[in-house]
mmCIF file of C-alpha atoms in Angstrom:
data_model
loop_
_atom_site.group_PDB
_atom_site.id
_atom_site.type_symbol
_atom_site.label_atom_id
_atom_site.label_comp_id
_atom_site.label_asym_id
_atom_site.label_seq_id
_atom_site.Cartn_x
_atom_site.Cartn_y
_atom_site.Cartn_z
ATOM 1 C CA ASP T 1139 -10.274 31.577 1.344
ATOM 2 C CA ASN T 1140 -8.153 31.116 4.463
ATOM 3 C CA ASP T 1141 -9.227 29.774 7.892
ATOM 4 C CA THR T 1142 -6.745 29.690 10.669
ATOM 5 C CA ALA T 1143 -6.382 28.189 14.178
ATOM 6 C CA ASP T 1144 -3.358 28.091 16.550
ATOM 7 C CA ASP T 1145 -2.021 24.802 15.167
ATOM 8 C CA ASN T 1146 -3.839 24.686 11.824
ATOM 9 C CA MET T 1147 -4.200 26.789 8.637
ATOM 10 C CA LEU T 1148 -6.804 25.925 5.944
ATOM 11 C CA TRP T 1149 -7.142 27.323 2.386
ATOM 12 C CA THR T 1150 -9.902 26.503 -0.150
ATOM 13 C CA SER T 1151 -10.220 27.354 -3.742
ATOM 14 C CA SER T 1152 -11.486 25.971 -7.087
ATOM 15 C CA SER T 1153 -10.270 25.688 -10.579
ATOM 16 C CA SER T 1154 -11.741 24.750 -13.880
ATOM 17 C CA GLY T 1155 -10.599 24.011 -17.463
ATOM 18 C CA SER T 1156 -8.402 21.430 -19.198
ATOM 19 C CA LEU T 1157 -6.075 21.207 -16.297
ATOM 20 C CA THR T 1158 -2.619 19.540 -16.264
ATOM 21 C CA TRP T 1159 -0.008 20.635 -13.721
ATOM 22 C CA VAL T 1160 -0.681 21.766 -10.166
ATOM 23 C CA ASN T 1161 2.194 23.330 -8.259
ATOM 24 C CA ILE T 1162 1.746 24.313 -4.582
ATOM 25 C CA THR T 1163 4.573 26.006 -2.719
ATOM 26 C CA ILE T 1164 4.587 26.964 0.939
ATOM 27 C CA THR T 1165 7.143 29.085 2.697
ATOM 28 C CA GLY T 1166 7.714 29.824 6.320
ATOM 29 C CA ALA T 1167 5.875 26.724 7.589
ATOM 30 C CA PRO T 1168 7.432 25.275 10.818
ATOM 31 C CA GLU T 1169 9.611 22.293 10.417
ATOM 32 C CA GLY T 1170 7.788 18.972 11.112
ATOM 33 C CA SER T 1171 4.421 20.384 10.088
ATOM 34 C CA SER T 1172 2.273 18.558 7.610
ATOM 35 C CA LEU T 1173 0.897 19.941 4.344
ATOM 36 C CA THR T 1174 -2.109 18.082 2.901
ATOM 37 C CA ILE T 1175 -3.837 18.816 -0.383
ATOM 38 C CA THR T 1176 -7.175 17.350 -1.134
ATOM 39 C CA SER T 1177 -9.063 17.700 -4.460
ATOM 40 C CA GLY T 1178 -12.771 17.398 -4.941
ATOM 41 C CA GLY T 1179 -14.016 16.246 -8.246
ATOM 42 C CA SER T 1180 -10.862 14.572 -9.734
ATOM 43 C CA LYS T 1181 -8.115 12.349 -8.601
ATOM 44 C CA TRP T 1182 -4.577 13.378 -9.407
ATOM 45 C CA TRP T 1183 -1.072 12.069 -9.548
ATOM 46 C CA SER T 1184 1.807 13.264 -7.328
ATOM 47 C CA HIS T 1185 5.285 12.165 -6.131
ATOM 48 C CA PRO T 1186 8.190 13.935 -4.453
ATOM 49 C CA LEU T 1187 10.305 13.307 -7.627
ATOM 50 C CA LEU T 1188 7.759 14.741 -10.048
ATOM 51 C CA GLY T 1189 9.223 17.754 -11.769
ATOM 52 C CA ASP T 1190 12.728 17.108 -10.384
ATOM 53 C CA ASN T 1191 15.290 17.443 -13.155
ATOM 54 C CA ASP T 1192 17.686 15.264 -11.281
ATOM 55 C CA ALA T 1193 15.308 12.434 -10.671
ATOM 56 C CA GLU T 1194 16.534 8.874 -11.529
ATOM 57 C CA ASN T 1195 14.592 5.681 -11.934
ATOM 58 C CA PHE T 1196 11.383 7.596 -12.020
ATOM 59 C CA ASN T 1197 8.403 7.431 -14.381
ATOM 60 C CA CYS T 1198 5.290 9.123 -13.050
ATOM 61 C CA LEU T 1199 2.483 7.723 -15.235
ATOM 62 C CA GLU T 1200 3.922 4.431 -16.587
ATOM 63 C CA PRO T 1201 5.354 2.221 -13.956
ATOM 64 C CA ASN T 1202 7.191 -0.800 -15.310
ATOM 65 C CA SER T 1203 6.502 -3.830 -13.297
ATOM 66 C CA ASN T 1204 9.757 -5.479 -14.659
ATOM 67 C CA PHE T 1205 11.916 -2.909 -12.794
ATOM 68 C CA GLU T 1206 11.195 -2.883 -9.097
ATOM 69 C CA MET T 1207 13.373 0.235 -8.516
ATOM 70 C CA VAL T 1208 11.365 2.448 -10.784
ATOM 71 C CA ASN T 1209 9.307 4.878 -8.750
ATOM 72 C CA HIS T 1210 5.964 6.010 -9.989
ATOM 73 C CA CYS T 1211 3.397 8.639 -8.921
ATOM 74 C CA ASP T 1212 0.544 7.942 -6.478
ATOM 75 C CA TYR T 1213 -2.959 8.504 -7.701
ATOM 76 C CA GLY T 1214 -5.665 9.659 -5.373
ATOM 77 C CA PHE T 1215 -7.685 12.622 -4.095
ATOM 78 C CA THR T 1216 -5.311 13.483 -1.145
ATOM 79 C CA HIS T 1217 -1.498 13.937 -1.122
ATOM 80 C CA SER T 1218 0.624 15.206 1.764
ATOM 81 C CA ILE T 1219 4.168 15.949 2.709
ATOM 82 C CA VAL T 1220 6.046 16.613 5.926
ATOM 83 C CA ILE T 1221 7.819 20.006 5.973
ATOM 84 C CA ASP T 1222 11.616 19.556 6.422
ATOM 85 C CA ASP T 1223 12.600 22.880 4.969
ATOM 86 C CA THR T 1224 11.170 26.082 6.456
ATOM 87 C CA ASP T 1225 12.317 28.132 3.557
ATOM 88 C CA SER T 1226 10.303 26.470 0.820
ATOM 89 C CA THR T 1227 8.413 23.208 0.249
ATOM 90 C CA THR T 1228 6.648 22.250 -3.021
ATOM 91 C CA ILE T 1229 4.143 19.590 -3.935
ATOM 92 C CA ARG T 1230 3.638 19.008 -7.720
ATOM 93 C CA GLY T 1231 0.917 17.068 -9.275
ATOM 94 C CA LEU T 1232 -0.766 16.095 -12.575
ATOM 95 C CA LEU T 1233 -4.503 16.206 -13.207
ATOM 96 C CA SER T 1234 -4.495 14.650 -16.775
ATOM 97 C CA ASP T 1235 -2.558 11.956 -18.526
ATOM 98 C CA GLN T 1236 -3.922 12.900 -21.984
ATOM 99 C CA LEU T 1237 -2.760 16.533 -22.287
ATOM 100 C CA PRO T 1238 0.788 17.416 -23.250
ATOM 101 C CA LEU T 1239 2.926 18.084 -20.154
ATOM 102 C CA SER T 1240 5.360 20.442 -21.752
ATOM 103 C CA GLY T 1241 2.850 22.671 -23.634
ATOM 104 C CA LEU T 1242 3.228 21.040 -27.055
ATOM 105 C CA GLY T 1243 1.709 17.767 -28.111
ATOM 106 C CA THR T 1244 1.657 15.476 -31.156
ATOM 107 C CA ILE T 1245 -1.125 13.309 -32.574
ATOM 108 C CA ARG T 1246 -1.634 11.221 -35.693
ATOM 109 C CA ALA T 1247 -4.409 11.989 -38.075
ATOM 110 C CA ASP T 1248 -5.207 11.482 -41.815
ATOM 111 C CA ASN T 1249 -5.372 15.226 -42.472
ATOM 112 C CA LEU T 1250 -5.191 18.681 -40.756
ATOM 113 C CA SER T 1251 -8.923 18.908 -40.244
ATOM 114 C CA ALA T 1252 -9.003 15.540 -38.489
ATOM 115 C CA ALA T 1253 -6.078 16.580 -36.352
ATOM 116 C CA LYS T 1254 -7.894 19.771 -35.180
ATOM 117 C CA ASP T 1255 -10.959 17.712 -34.364
ATOM 118 C CA ASP T 1256 -8.822 15.207 -32.374
ATOM 119 C CA SER T 1257 -7.087 18.067 -30.531
ATOM 120 C CA VAL T 1258 -10.398 19.686 -29.534
ATOM 121 C CA SER T 1259 -11.754 16.256 -28.377
ATOM 122 C CA ILE T 1260 -8.679 15.760 -26.169
ATOM 123 C CA LEU T 1261 -9.094 19.094 -24.579
ATOM 124 C CA GLU T 1262 -12.826 18.623 -24.052
ATOM 125 C CA GLY T 1263 -12.284 15.217 -22.545
ATOM 126 C CA ALA T 1264 -9.873 16.692 -20.001
ATOM 127 C CA ASN T 1265 -12.140 19.652 -19.049
ATOM 128 C CA MET T 1266 -12.982 19.469 -15.403
ATOM 129 C CA SER T 1267 -13.945 21.558 -12.337
ATOM 130 C CA VAL T 1268 -11.922 20.811 -9.192
ATOM 131 C CA SER T 1269 -12.217 22.190 -5.674
ATOM 132 C CA TRP T 1270 -9.143 22.313 -3.491
ATOM 133 C CA GLN T 1271 -8.608 22.109 0.231
ATOM 134 C CA ILE T 1272 -5.044 22.893 1.428
ATOM 135 C CA GLU T 1273 -4.256 22.224 5.110
ATOM 136 C CA LEU T 1274 -1.151 22.975 7.141
ATOM 137 C CA SER T 1275 -1.096 21.385 10.656
ATOM 138 C CA HIS T 1276 1.414 21.187 13.365
ATOM 139 C CA ASP T 1277 1.762 19.927 16.994
ATOM 140 C CA SER T 1278 2.364 23.497 18.246
ATOM 141 C CA ALA T 1279 1.192 26.938 17.291
ATOM 142 C CA ILE T 1280 1.820 28.197 13.789
ATOM 143 C CA ASP T 1281 2.942 31.713 13.110
ATOM 144 C CA ASN T 1282 0.278 32.676 10.453
ATOM 145 C CA ASP T 1283 2.069 35.897 9.435
ATOM 146 C CA ALA T 1284 5.228 33.949 8.553
ATOM 147 C CA VAL T 1285 3.461 31.444 6.243
ATOM 148 C CA ASP T 1286 3.022 32.206 2.563
ATOM 149 C CA LEU T 1287 1.224 29.931 0.107
ATOM 150 C CA ASP T 1288 1.512 30.024 -3.702
ATOM 151 C CA VAL T 1289 -0.733 27.826 -5.900
ATOM 152 C CA THR T 1290 -0.252 27.580 -9.698
ATOM 153 C CA ILE T 1291 -2.561 25.390 -11.788
ATOM 154 C CA VAL T 1292 -2.009 25.051 -15.541
ATOM 155 C CA SER T 1293 -4.967 25.175 -17.896
ATOM 156 C CA ASN T 1294 -4.393 24.087 -21.456
ATOM 157 C CA THR T 1295 -5.953 25.844 -24.532
ATOM 158 C CA LEU T 1296 -5.571 25.005 -28.208
ATOM 159 C CA ASN T 1297 -3.522 27.784 -29.933
ATOM 160 C CA GLY T 1298 -3.211 26.018 -33.238
ATOM 161 C CA VAL T 1299 -2.518 22.814 -35.154
ATOM 162 C CA GLU T 1300 0.267 22.545 -37.651
ATOM 163 C CA LYS T 1301 1.490 19.676 -39.811
ATOM 164 C CA PHE T 1302 4.827 18.366 -38.607
ATOM 165 C CA GLN T 1303 7.558 18.811 -41.136
ATOM 166 C CA LEU T 1304 11.104 17.686 -41.181
ATOM 167 C CA ASN T 1305 14.074 19.923 -42.105
ATOM 168 C CA PRO T 1306 15.701 18.098 -44.987
ATOM 169 C CA PHE T 1307 19.160 19.770 -44.400
ATOM 170 C CA VAL T 1308 19.148 18.845 -40.673
ATOM 171 C CA GLU T 1309 17.920 15.361 -41.403
ATOM 172 C CA SER T 1310 20.693 14.911 -43.989
ATOM 173 C CA ILE T 1311 23.349 16.042 -41.575
ATOM 174 C CA TRP T 1312 22.050 13.564 -38.957
ATOM 175 C CA SER T 1313 21.817 10.703 -41.541
ATOM 176 C CA LEU T 1314 25.356 11.422 -42.766
ATOM 177 C CA THR T 1315 26.670 11.489 -39.200
ATOM 178 C CA ALA T 1316 25.017 8.236 -38.276
ATOM 179 C CA LEU T 1317 26.334 6.633 -41.573
ATOM 180 C CA MET T 1318 29.929 7.732 -40.868
ATOM 181 C CA SER T 1319 29.694 6.549 -37.212
ATOM 182 C CA CYS T 1320 28.523 3.039 -38.313
ATOM 183 C CA PHE T 1321 31.277 3.015 -40.929
ATOM 184 C CA VAL T 1322 33.975 3.875 -38.409
ATOM 185 C CA MET T 1323 32.652 1.358 -35.979
ATOM 186 C CA ALA T 1324 32.483 -1.387 -38.578
ATOM 187 C CA LEU T 1325 36.023 -0.826 -39.694
ATOM 188 C CA ALA T 1326 37.714 0.017 -36.351
ATOM 189 C CA LEU T 1327 37.897 -3.585 -34.996
ATOM 190 C CA PRO T 1328 39.099 -5.414 -38.174
ATOM 191 C CA LEU T 1329 41.564 -2.692 -38.871
ATOM 192 C CA GLY T 1330 42.783 -2.774 -35.275
ATOM 193 C CA ILE T 1331 43.297 -6.455 -35.586
ATOM 194 C CA TYR T 1332 45.009 -6.174 -38.938
ATOM 195 C CA TYR T 1333 47.375 -3.467 -37.723
ATOM 196 C CA ALA T 1334 48.223 -5.488 -34.566
ATOM 197 C CA SER T 1335 49.006 -8.593 -36.662
ATOM 198 C CA ILE T 1336 51.256 -6.594 -38.893
ATOM 199 C CA LYS T 1337 53.186 -5.158 -35.895
ATOM 200 C CA ARG T 1338 53.410 -8.647 -34.389
ATOM 201 C CA GLU T 1339 54.885 -9.976 -37.665
ATOM 202 C CA GLN T 1340 57.372 -7.220 -37.836
ATOM 203 C CA ARG T 1341 58.479 -7.872 -34.301
ATOM 204 C CA LEU T 1342 58.880 -11.554 -35.056
ATOM 205 C CA ASN T 1343 60.984 -10.808 -38.162
ATOM 206 C CA ARG T 1344 63.203 -8.520 -36.155
ATOM 207 C CA LEU T 1345 63.791 -11.254 -33.607
ATOM 208 C CA ARG T 1346 64.585 -13.774 -36.299
ATOM 209 C CA ASN T 1347 67.117 -11.401 -37.838
ATOM 210 C CA VAL T 1348 68.762 -10.821 -34.474
ATOM 211 C CA TYR T 1349 68.942 -14.572 -33.931
ATOM 212 C CA ASP T 1350 70.439 -15.226 -37.449
ATOM 213 C CA GLU T 1351 73.067 -12.575 -37.016
ATOM 214 C CA SER T 1352 74.102 -13.999 -33.626
ATOM 215 C CA GLU T 1353 74.772 -17.334 -35.247
#
């Protein structure tokens, strides 16, 4: 649903399921306007660096108190951003810290049946119904026809559970590469010192020979 005023636009919607990502993109909003998203029924995480492939010193869900420069997501019902790009502005968020964020997840279990039960339990535990209110506001009038809003919310389902298996050939290649790297590193320093000492001794011998011949 969409309600509009001269300096305000308001959208409402709802979503349900085992939800993870929420991605809200607005285009055509006037510079300096404010986009505010409020959820009803569940808090969620958000941060300007969330989903940014170039983000540094950022860990959304696990802030490390030992590193003051590490940014982490804010957790609450409402998140907002000031529009500084009239072409496109995006707010990303997470609704669950239990579901896999990339679509595939791993769990530990004694057998395949237990793994399936655990997977179903995780999905059921993350099942929720969320209502959304998205508001765009500005000090002056907003051109409603120029504004476009796109909302994507990811709902997870269980497509299957498989036992994780290693590829023996690939693992052998990696092991051999690691072994050779360690071998080279272990020999590089002593061989370098040995070679340098030999060259030094040869240089000293040449100097001695030159000195003896001059006498």
